[in-house]
Short mmCIF file of C-alpha atoms and ligand atoms in Angstrom, two decimals:
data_model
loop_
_atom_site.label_atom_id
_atom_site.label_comp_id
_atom_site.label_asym_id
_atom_site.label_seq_id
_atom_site.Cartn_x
_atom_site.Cartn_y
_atom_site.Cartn_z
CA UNK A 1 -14.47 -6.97 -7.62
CA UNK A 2 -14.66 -9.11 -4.88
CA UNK A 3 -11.57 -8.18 -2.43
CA UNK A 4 -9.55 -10.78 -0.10
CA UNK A 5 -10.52 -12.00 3.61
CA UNK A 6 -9.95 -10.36 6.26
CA UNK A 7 -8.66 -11.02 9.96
CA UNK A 8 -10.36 -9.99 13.15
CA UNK A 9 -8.01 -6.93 14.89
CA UNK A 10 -7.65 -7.32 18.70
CA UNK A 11 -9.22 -4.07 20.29
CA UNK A 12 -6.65 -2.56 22.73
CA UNK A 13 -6.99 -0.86 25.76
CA UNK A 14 -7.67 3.07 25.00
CA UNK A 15 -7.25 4.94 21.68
CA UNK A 16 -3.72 4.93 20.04
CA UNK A 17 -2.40 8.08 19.41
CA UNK A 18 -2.54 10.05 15.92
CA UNK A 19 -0.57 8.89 13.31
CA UNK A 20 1.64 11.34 12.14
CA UNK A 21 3.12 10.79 8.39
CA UNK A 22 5.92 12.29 6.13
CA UNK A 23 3.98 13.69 3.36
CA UNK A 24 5.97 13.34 0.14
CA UNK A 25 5.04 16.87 -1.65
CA UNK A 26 6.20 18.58 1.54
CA UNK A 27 8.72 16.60 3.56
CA UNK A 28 6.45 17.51 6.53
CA UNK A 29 5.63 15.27 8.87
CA UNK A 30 1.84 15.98 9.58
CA UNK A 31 -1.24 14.21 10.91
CA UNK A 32 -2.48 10.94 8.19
CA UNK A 33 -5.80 11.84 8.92
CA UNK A 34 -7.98 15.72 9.06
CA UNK A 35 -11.38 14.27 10.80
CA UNK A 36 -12.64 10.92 12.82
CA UNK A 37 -13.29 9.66 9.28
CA UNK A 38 -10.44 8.89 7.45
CA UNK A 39 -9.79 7.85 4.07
CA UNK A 40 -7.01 6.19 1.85
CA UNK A 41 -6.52 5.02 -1.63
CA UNK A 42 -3.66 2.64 -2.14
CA UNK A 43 -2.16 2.06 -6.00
CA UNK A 44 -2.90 -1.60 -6.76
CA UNK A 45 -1.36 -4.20 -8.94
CA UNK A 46 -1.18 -4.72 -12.43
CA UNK A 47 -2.30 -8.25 -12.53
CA UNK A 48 0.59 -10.27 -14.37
CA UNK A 49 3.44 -11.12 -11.93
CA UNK A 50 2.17 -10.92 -8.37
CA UNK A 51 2.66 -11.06 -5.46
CA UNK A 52 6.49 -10.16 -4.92
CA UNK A 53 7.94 -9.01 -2.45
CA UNK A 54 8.28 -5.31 -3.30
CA UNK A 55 4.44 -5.18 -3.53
CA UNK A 56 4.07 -7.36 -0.18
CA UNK A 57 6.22 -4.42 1.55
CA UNK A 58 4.42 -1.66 0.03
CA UNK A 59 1.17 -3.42 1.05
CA UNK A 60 1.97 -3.91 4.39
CA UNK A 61 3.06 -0.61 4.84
CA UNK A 62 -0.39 0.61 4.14
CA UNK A 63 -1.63 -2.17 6.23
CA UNK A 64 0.07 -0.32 9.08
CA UNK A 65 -0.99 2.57 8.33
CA UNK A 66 -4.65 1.13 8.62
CA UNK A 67 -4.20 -0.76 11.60
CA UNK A 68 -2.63 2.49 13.71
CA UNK A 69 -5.68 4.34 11.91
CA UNK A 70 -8.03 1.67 13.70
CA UNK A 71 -6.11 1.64 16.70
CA UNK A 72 -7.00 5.45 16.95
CA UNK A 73 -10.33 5.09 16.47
CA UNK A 74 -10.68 6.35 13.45
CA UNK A 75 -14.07 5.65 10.91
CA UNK A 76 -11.88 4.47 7.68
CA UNK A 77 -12.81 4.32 4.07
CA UNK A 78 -9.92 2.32 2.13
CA UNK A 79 -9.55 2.09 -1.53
CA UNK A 80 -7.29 0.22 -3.44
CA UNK A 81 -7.39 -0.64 -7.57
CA UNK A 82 -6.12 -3.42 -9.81
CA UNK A 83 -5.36 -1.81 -13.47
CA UNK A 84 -6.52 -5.22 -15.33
CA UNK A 85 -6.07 -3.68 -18.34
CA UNK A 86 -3.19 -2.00 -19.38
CA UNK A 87 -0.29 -2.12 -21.84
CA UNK A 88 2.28 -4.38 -19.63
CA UNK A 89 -0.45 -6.72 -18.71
CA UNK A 90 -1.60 -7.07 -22.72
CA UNK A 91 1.90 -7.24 -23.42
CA UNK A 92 2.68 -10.32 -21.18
CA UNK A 93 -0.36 -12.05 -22.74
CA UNK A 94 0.16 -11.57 -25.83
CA UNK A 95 3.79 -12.69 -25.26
CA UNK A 96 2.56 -15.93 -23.69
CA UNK A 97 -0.26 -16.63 -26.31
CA UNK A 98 -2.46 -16.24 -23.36
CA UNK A 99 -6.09 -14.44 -22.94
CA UNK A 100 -5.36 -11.43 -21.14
CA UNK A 101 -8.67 -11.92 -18.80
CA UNK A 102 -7.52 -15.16 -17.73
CA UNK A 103 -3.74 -13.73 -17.11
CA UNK A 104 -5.33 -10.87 -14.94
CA UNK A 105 -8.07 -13.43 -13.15
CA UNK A 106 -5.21 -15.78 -12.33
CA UNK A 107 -2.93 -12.62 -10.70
CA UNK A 108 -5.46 -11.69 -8.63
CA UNK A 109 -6.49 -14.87 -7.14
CA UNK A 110 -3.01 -15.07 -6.28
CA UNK A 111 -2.20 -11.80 -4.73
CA UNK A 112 -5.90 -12.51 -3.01
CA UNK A 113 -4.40 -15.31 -1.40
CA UNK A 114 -1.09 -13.86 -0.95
CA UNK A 115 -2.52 -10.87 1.07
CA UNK A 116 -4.45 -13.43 3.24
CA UNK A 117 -1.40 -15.41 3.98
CA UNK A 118 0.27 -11.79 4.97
CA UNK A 119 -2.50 -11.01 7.23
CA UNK A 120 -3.09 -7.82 5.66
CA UNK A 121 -6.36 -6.17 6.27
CA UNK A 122 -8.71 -6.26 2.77
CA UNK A 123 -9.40 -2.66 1.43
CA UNK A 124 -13.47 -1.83 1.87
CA UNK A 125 -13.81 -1.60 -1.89
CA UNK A 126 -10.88 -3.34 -4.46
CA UNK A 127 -11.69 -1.85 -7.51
CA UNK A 128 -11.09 -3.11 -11.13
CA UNK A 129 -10.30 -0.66 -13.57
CA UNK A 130 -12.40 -2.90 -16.73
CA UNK A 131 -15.30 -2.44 -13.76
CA UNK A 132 -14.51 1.17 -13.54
CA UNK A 133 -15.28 2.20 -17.28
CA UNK A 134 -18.33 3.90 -16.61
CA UNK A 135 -16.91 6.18 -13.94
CA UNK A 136 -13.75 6.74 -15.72
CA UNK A 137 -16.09 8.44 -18.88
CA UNK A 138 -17.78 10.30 -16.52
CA UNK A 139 -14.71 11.29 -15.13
CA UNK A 140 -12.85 11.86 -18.71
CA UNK A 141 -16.35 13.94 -19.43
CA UNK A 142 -15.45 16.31 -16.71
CA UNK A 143 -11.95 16.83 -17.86
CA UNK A 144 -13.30 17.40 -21.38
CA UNK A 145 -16.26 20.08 -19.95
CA UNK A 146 -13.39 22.17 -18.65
CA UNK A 147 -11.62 21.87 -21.77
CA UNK A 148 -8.27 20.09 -20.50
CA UNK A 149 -8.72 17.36 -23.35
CA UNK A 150 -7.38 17.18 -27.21
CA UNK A 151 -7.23 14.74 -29.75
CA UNK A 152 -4.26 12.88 -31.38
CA UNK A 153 -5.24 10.66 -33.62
CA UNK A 154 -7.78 7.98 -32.19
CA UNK A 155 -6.14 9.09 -29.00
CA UNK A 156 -6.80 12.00 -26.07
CA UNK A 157 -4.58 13.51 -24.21
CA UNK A 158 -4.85 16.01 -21.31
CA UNK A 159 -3.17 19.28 -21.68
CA UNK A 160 -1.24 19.85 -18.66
CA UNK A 161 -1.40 23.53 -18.77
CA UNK A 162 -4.93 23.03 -17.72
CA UNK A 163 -3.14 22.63 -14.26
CA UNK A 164 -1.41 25.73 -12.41
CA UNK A 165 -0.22 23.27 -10.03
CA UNK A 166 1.03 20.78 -11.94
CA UNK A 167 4.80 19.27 -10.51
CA UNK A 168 3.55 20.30 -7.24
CA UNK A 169 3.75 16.53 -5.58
CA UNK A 170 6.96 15.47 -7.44
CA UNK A 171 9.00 18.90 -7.54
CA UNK A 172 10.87 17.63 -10.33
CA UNK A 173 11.91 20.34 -13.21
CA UNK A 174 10.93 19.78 -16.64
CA UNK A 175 13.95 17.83 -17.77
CA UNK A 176 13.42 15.07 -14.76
CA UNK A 177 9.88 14.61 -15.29
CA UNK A 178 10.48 14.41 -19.38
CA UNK A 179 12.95 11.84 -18.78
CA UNK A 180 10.75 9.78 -15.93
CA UNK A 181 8.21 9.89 -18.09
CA UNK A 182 9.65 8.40 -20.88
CA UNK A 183 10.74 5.69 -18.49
CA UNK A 184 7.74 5.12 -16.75
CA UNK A 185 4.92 4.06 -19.70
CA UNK A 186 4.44 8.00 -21.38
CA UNK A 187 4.99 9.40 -24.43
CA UNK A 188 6.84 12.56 -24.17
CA UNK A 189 8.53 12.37 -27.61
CA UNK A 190 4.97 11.37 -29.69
CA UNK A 191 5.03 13.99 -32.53
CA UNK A 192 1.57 16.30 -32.46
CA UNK A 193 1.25 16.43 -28.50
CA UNK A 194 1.07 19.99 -27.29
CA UNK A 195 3.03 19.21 -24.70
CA UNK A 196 5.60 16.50 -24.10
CA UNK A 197 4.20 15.82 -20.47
CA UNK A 198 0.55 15.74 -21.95
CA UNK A 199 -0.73 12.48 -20.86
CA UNK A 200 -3.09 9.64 -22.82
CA UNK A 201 -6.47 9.90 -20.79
CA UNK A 202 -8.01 7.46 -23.63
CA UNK A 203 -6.51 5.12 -26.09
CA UNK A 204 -8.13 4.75 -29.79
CA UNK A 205 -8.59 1.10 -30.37
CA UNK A 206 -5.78 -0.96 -31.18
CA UNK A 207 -5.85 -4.09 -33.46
CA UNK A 208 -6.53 -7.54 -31.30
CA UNK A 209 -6.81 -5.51 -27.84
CA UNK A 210 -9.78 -4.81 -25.77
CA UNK A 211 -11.49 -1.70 -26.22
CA UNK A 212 -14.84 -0.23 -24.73
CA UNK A 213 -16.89 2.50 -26.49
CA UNK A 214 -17.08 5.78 -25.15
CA UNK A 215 -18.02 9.36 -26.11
CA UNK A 216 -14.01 9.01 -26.82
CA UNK A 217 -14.83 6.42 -29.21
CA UNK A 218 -13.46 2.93 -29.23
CA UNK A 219 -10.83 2.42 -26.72
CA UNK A 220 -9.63 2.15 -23.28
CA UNK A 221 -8.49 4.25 -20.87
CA UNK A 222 -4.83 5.92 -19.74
CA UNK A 223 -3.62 4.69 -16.34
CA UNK A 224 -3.58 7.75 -14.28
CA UNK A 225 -7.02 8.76 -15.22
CA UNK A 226 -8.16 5.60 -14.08
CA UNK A 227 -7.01 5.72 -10.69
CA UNK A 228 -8.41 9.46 -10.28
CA UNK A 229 -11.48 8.46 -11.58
CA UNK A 230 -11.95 5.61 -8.74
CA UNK A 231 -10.50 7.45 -6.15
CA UNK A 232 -12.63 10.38 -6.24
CA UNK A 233 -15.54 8.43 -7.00
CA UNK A 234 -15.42 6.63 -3.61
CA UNK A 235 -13.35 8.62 -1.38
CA UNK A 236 -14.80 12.00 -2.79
CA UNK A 237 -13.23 14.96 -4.28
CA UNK A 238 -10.58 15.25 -1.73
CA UNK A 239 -9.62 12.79 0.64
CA UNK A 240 -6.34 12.17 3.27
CA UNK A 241 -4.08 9.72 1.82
CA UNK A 242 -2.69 8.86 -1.47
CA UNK A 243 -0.58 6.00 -1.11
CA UNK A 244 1.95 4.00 -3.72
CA UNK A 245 5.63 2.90 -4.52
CA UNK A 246 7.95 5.82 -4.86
CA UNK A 247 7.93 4.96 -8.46
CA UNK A 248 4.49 6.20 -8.90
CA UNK A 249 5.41 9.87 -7.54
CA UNK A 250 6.32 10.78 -11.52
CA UNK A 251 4.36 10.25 -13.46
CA UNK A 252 1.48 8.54 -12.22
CA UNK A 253 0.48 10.24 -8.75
CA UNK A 254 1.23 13.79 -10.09
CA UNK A 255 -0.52 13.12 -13.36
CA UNK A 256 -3.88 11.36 -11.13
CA UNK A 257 -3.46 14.34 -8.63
CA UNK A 258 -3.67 17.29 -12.07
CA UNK A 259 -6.14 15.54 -13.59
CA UNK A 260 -8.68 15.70 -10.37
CA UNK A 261 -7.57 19.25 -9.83
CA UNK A 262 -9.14 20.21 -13.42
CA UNK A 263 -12.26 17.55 -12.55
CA UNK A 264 -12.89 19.75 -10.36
CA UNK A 265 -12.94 23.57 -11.25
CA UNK A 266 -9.15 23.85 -11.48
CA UNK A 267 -9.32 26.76 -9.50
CA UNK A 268 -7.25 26.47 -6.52
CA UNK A 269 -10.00 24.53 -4.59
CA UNK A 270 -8.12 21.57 -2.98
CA UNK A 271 -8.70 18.47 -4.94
CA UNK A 272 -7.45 14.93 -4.27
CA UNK A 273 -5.17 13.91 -1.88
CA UNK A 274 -4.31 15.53 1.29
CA UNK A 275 -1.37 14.09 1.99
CA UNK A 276 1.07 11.40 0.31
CA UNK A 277 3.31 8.21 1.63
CA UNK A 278 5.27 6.67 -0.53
CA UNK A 279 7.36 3.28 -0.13
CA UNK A 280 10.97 2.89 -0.86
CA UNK A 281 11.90 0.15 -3.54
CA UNK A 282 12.77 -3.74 -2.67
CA UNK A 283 15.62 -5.08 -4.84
CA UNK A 284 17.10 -8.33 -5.58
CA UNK A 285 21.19 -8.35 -6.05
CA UNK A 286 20.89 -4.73 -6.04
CA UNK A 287 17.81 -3.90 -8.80
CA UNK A 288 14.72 -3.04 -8.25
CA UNK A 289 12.94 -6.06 -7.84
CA UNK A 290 10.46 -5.60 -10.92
CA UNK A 291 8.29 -7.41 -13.20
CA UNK A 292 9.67 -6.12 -16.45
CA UNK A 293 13.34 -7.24 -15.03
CA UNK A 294 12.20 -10.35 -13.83
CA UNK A 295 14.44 -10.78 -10.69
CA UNK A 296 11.36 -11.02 -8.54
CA UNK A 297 10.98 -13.68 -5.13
CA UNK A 298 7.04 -14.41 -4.62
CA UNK A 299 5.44 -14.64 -1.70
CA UNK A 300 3.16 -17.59 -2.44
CA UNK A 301 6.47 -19.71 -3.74
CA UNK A 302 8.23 -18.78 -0.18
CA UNK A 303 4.95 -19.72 1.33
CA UNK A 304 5.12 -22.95 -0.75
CA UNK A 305 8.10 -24.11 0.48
CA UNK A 306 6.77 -24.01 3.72
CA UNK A 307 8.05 -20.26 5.21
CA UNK A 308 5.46 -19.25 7.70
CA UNK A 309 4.22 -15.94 6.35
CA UNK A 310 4.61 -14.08 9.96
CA UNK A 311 8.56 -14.45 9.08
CA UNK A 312 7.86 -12.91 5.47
CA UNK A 313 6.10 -10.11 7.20
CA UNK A 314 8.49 -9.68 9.82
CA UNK A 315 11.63 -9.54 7.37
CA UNK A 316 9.45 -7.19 5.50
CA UNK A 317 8.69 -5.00 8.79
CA UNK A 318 12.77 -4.54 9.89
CA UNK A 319 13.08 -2.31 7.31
CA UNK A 320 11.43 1.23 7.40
CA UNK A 321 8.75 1.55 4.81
CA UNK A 322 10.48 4.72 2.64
CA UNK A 323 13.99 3.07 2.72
CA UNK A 324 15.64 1.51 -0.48
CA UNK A 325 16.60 -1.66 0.69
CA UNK A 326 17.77 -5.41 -0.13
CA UNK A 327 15.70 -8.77 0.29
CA UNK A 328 18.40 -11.56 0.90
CA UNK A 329 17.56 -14.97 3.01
CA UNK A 330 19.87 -13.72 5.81
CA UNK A 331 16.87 -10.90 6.12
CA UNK A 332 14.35 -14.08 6.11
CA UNK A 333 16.36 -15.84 8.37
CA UNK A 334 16.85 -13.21 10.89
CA UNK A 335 12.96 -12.80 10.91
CA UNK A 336 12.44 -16.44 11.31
CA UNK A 337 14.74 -16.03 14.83
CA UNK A 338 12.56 -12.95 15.68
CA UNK A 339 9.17 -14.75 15.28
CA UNK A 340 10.80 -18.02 17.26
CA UNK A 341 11.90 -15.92 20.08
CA UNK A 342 8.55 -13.84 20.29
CA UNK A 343 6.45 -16.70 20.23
CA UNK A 344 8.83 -18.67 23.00
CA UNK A 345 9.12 -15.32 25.31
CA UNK A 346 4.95 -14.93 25.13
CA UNK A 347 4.46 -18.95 25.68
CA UNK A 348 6.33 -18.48 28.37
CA UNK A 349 3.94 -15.90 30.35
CA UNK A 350 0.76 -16.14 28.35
CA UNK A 351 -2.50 -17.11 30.53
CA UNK A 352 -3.46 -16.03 33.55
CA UNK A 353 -0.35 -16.84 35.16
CA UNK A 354 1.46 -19.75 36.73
CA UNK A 355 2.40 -17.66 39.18
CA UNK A 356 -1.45 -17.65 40.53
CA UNK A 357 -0.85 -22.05 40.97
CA UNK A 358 2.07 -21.78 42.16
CA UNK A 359 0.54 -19.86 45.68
CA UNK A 360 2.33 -17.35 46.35
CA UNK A 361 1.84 -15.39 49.41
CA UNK A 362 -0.07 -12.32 48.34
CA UNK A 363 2.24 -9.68 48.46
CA UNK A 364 4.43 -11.32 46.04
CA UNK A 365 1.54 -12.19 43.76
CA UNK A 366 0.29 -8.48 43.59
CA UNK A 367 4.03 -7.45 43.03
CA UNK A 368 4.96 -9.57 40.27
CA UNK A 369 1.23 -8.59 38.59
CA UNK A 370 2.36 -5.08 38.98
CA UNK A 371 5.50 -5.53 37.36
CA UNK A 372 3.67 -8.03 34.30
CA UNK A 373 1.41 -4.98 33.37
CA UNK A 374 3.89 -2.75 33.80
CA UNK A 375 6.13 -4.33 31.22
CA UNK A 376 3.01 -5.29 28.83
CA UNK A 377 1.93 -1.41 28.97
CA UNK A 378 5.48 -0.79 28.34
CA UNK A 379 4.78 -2.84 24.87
CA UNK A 380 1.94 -1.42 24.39
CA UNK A 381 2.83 2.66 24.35
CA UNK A 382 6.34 1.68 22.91
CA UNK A 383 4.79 0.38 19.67
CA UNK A 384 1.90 2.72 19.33
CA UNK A 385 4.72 5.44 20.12
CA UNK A 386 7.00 4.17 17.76
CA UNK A 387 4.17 3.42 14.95
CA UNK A 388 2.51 6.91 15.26
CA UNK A 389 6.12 8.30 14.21
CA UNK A 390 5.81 7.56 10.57
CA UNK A 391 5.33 4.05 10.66
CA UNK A 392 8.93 3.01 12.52
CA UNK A 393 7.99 -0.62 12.08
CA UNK A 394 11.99 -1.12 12.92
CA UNK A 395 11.57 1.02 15.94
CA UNK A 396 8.44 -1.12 17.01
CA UNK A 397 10.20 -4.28 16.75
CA UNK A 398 12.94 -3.34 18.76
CA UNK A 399 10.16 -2.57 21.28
CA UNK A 400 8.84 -6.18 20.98
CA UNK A 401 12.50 -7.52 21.03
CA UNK A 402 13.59 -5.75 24.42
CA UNK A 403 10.51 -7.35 25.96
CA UNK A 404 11.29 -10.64 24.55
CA UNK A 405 14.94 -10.39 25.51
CA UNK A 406 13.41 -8.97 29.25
CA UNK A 407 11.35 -12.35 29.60
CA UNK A 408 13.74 -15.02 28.32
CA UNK A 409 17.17 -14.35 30.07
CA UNK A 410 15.33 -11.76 33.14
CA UNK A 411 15.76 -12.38 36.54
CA UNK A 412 12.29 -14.48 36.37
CA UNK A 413 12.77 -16.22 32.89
CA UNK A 414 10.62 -19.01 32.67
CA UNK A 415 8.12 -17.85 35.25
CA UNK A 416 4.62 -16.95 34.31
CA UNK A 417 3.54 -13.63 35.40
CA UNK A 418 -0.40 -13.43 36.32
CA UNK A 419 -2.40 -10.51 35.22
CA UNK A 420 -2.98 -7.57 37.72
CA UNK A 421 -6.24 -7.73 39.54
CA UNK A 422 -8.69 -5.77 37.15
CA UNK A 423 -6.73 -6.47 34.19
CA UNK A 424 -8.65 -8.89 31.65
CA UNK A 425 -5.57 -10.36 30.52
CA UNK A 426 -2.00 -11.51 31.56
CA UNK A 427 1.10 -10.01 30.15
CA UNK A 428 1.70 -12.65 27.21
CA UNK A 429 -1.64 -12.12 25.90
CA UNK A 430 -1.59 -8.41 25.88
CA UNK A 431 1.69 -8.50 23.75
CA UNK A 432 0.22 -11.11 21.51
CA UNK A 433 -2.27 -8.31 20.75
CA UNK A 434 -0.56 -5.60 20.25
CA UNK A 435 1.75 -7.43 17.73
CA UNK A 436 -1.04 -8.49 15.78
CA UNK A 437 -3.23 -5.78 15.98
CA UNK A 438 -0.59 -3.17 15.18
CA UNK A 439 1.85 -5.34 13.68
CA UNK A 440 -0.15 -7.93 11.85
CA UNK A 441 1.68 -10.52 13.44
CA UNK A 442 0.01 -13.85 14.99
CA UNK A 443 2.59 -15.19 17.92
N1 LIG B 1 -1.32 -0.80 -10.98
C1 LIG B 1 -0.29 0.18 -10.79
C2 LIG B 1 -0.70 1.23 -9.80
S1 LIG B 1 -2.22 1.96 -10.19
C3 LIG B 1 1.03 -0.46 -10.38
O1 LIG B 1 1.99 0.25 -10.18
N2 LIG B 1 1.02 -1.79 -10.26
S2 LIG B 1 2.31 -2.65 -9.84
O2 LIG B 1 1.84 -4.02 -9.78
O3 LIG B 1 3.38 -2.38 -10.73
O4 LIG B 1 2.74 -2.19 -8.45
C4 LIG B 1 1.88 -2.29 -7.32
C5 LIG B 1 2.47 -1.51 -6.15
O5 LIG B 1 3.71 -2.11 -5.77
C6 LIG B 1 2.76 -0.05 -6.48
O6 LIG B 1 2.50 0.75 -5.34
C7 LIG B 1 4.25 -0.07 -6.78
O7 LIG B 1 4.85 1.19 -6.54
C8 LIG B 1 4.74 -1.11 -5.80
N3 LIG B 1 6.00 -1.76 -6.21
C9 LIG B 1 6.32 -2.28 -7.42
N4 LIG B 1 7.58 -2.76 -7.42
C10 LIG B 1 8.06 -2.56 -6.16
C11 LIG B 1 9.31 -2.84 -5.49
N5 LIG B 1 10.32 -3.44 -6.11
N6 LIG B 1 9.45 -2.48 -4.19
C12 LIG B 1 8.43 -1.88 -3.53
N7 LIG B 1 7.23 -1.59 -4.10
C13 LIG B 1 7.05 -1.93 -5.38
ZN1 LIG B 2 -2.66 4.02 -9.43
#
């Protein structure tokens, strides 16, 4: 499906260093990327509730992780899903006498524009999981040719056991993942199943719900098998980052992770993911901020009432991206302050300098341009430093706001500092792009 608009990334000066990540199956923090190419496939929505503001954090994280990617020079492949059909987004149509098509169309028009407004850089390919069917039978064909499927009913389930690795992302015992299943859309108590952690790879046909045939026969398909299916279909059989909510470590990431270990031989060969980031969960008044609850803020109603979406992102980038934390307007409010200040302190000494007009004697001139791109390189290696350390957004803005703070109550506040001779741009415009090419952020 067609994905959002993107924005055109300032190139800085030299390559960025190499972004180093905490991997979530082994607390290690290791290189994102193996090669110059890199590649990363990013859980999606479910189409019935978006955009709020615990998806806008967990999409920007990526987005961070793609611009520090760039910034390195990497050759990036980015894939990202939307499950448009699945049991909570039937549900919510059918509770709202509403054609589930149209719900999901609607969704993603708005998390399109949502993304836009966020500045977040579009995946190469945004994949639909009704497009998907094809692959996914392919896929499910696989799993069945190594004999990992069984039938329940109209229903088929993968047998877990197919999988000597299985648990090995989560590291949860048997009792936790029983009981996170059960939470998190399985079936673990469904009578017949082989095993209670077996999970639905293809769903029989249910009266008044969509259903495709299949080899499988009428039906549809189980979520983590659709998100193996596209991932390995465009990003190959392994690939460096799997990326999600933390919610999506049990079930769904392990489950997507066993079931293209089996795809493909099951026999130790690496399969999948590389590596694994996952974001910690935004709450409202202390819950998870979630569909199903309801106690969700959007970012196209903040945007509505006129919040400039640099001070969403910003209130969304104070916060590291695997911390638990709280939205509250004091968080928005603090951002907005940030985004005034940044904007005032690079006004201030954007251009090629009044200092140039004003005529001062040479010396001077050369000195202050000295001390300009010294304090705009400062910027510069403090954020890429700070970035390439598992995405301290926090860290980075504190970078930004000592340079701000340097500028607007210095010893020259209020003077324009020219650029250094050989140096294509003045201090004010070399922080404007490094906040928005590694930050996102437009000053
Ligand atoms: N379509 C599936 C993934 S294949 C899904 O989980 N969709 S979702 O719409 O429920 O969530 C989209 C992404 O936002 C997922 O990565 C999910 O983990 C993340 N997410 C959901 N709620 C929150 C929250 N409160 N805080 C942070 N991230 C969240
Ligand atoms: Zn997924």
């Amino acid at each position: 499906m067609d994905s959002w608009r993107g924005v055109s990334v300032p190139k800085l000066p030299g390559p960025g260093p190499e972004l180093r990540i905490r991997d979530t199956a082994t607390g290690q923090l290791v290189n994102a990327a193996e090669g110059h190419a890199a590649t990363m496939y990013a859980c999606g929505i479910t189409p019935y509730d978006s955009t709020h503001i615990g998806h806008a954090a967990t999409f920007t994280a990526w987005d961070l992780l793609l611009r520090a990617w760039l910034d390195a020079g990497h050759d990036v492949t980015y894939v990202q899903n939307v499950t448009d059909v699945d049991d909570p987004l039937l549900e919510r149509a059918a509770r709202d006498g509403e054609d589930w098509r149209q719900l999901a169309e609607r969704e993603i028009a708005r998390y399109r524009g949502d993304m836009e407004a966020l500045r977040i850089l579009p995946p190469n390919r945004l994949v639909g999981a009704v497009e998907a069917m094809p692959l996914i039978e392919r896929f499910n064909g696989l799993l069945a040719d190594r004999s990992a499927l069984y039938e329940l009913d109209a229903d088929v389930y993968f047998t877990r056991s197919a999988d000597a690795s299985f648990g090995s992302l989560s590291g949860l015992d048997t009792e936790a993942m029983t009981e996170l299943s059960a939470e998190r859309g399985g079936d673990p108590g469904r009578p017949g199943k082989k095993d209670p952690l077996d999970a639905l790879v293809w769903l029989g046909a249910r009266p008044g719900e969509p259903s495709w045939e299949s080899e499988f026969g009428n039906g549809r398909p189980g979520w983590h098998v659709e998100c193996a299916a596209i991932a390995t279909e465009y990003l190959g059989t392994v690939f460096d980052m799997q990326v999600g909510g933390s919610d999506l470590i049990f079930p769904h990431h392990e489950m997507s992770a066993s079931h293209a270990r089996v795809a493909a031989g099951g026999r130790g060969a690496p399969a999948f993911a590389r590596r694994y980031a996952h974001a910690g969960m935004v709450r409202l008044g202390g819950e998870k901020m979630s569909k199903s609850l309801g106690n969700l803020v959007f970012v196209s109603e903040l945007v509505a009432g006129g919040t400039d979406p640099a001070a969403v992102r910003l209130a969304l980038l104070a916060h590291h991206y695997s911390d638990d934390w709280d939205w509250t307007d004091a968080g928005l409010v603090a951002a907005q302050r940030r985004l005034a200040r940044w904007r005032s302190a690079v006004g201030s000494v954007v251009g090629p300098g009044r200092g140039l007009a004003a005529g001062s004697v040479a010396g001077g001139l050369a000195a202050a341009g000295v001390a300009a791109a010294a304090a705009a390189d400062r910027v510069l290696a403090g954020v890429r430093k700070r970035l390439a350390d598992d995405l301290d957004a926090p860290g980075a803005l504190a970078v930004v706001d000592r340079w701000a703070d340097a500028v607007l109550t210095g010893p020259s506040a209020g003077e324009g500092q020219p650029a250094v001779a050989g140096s294509p741009a003045g201090e004010g415009q070399v922080v404007r792009d490094v906040v928005d090419a590694l930050l996102g952020v437009e000053l």
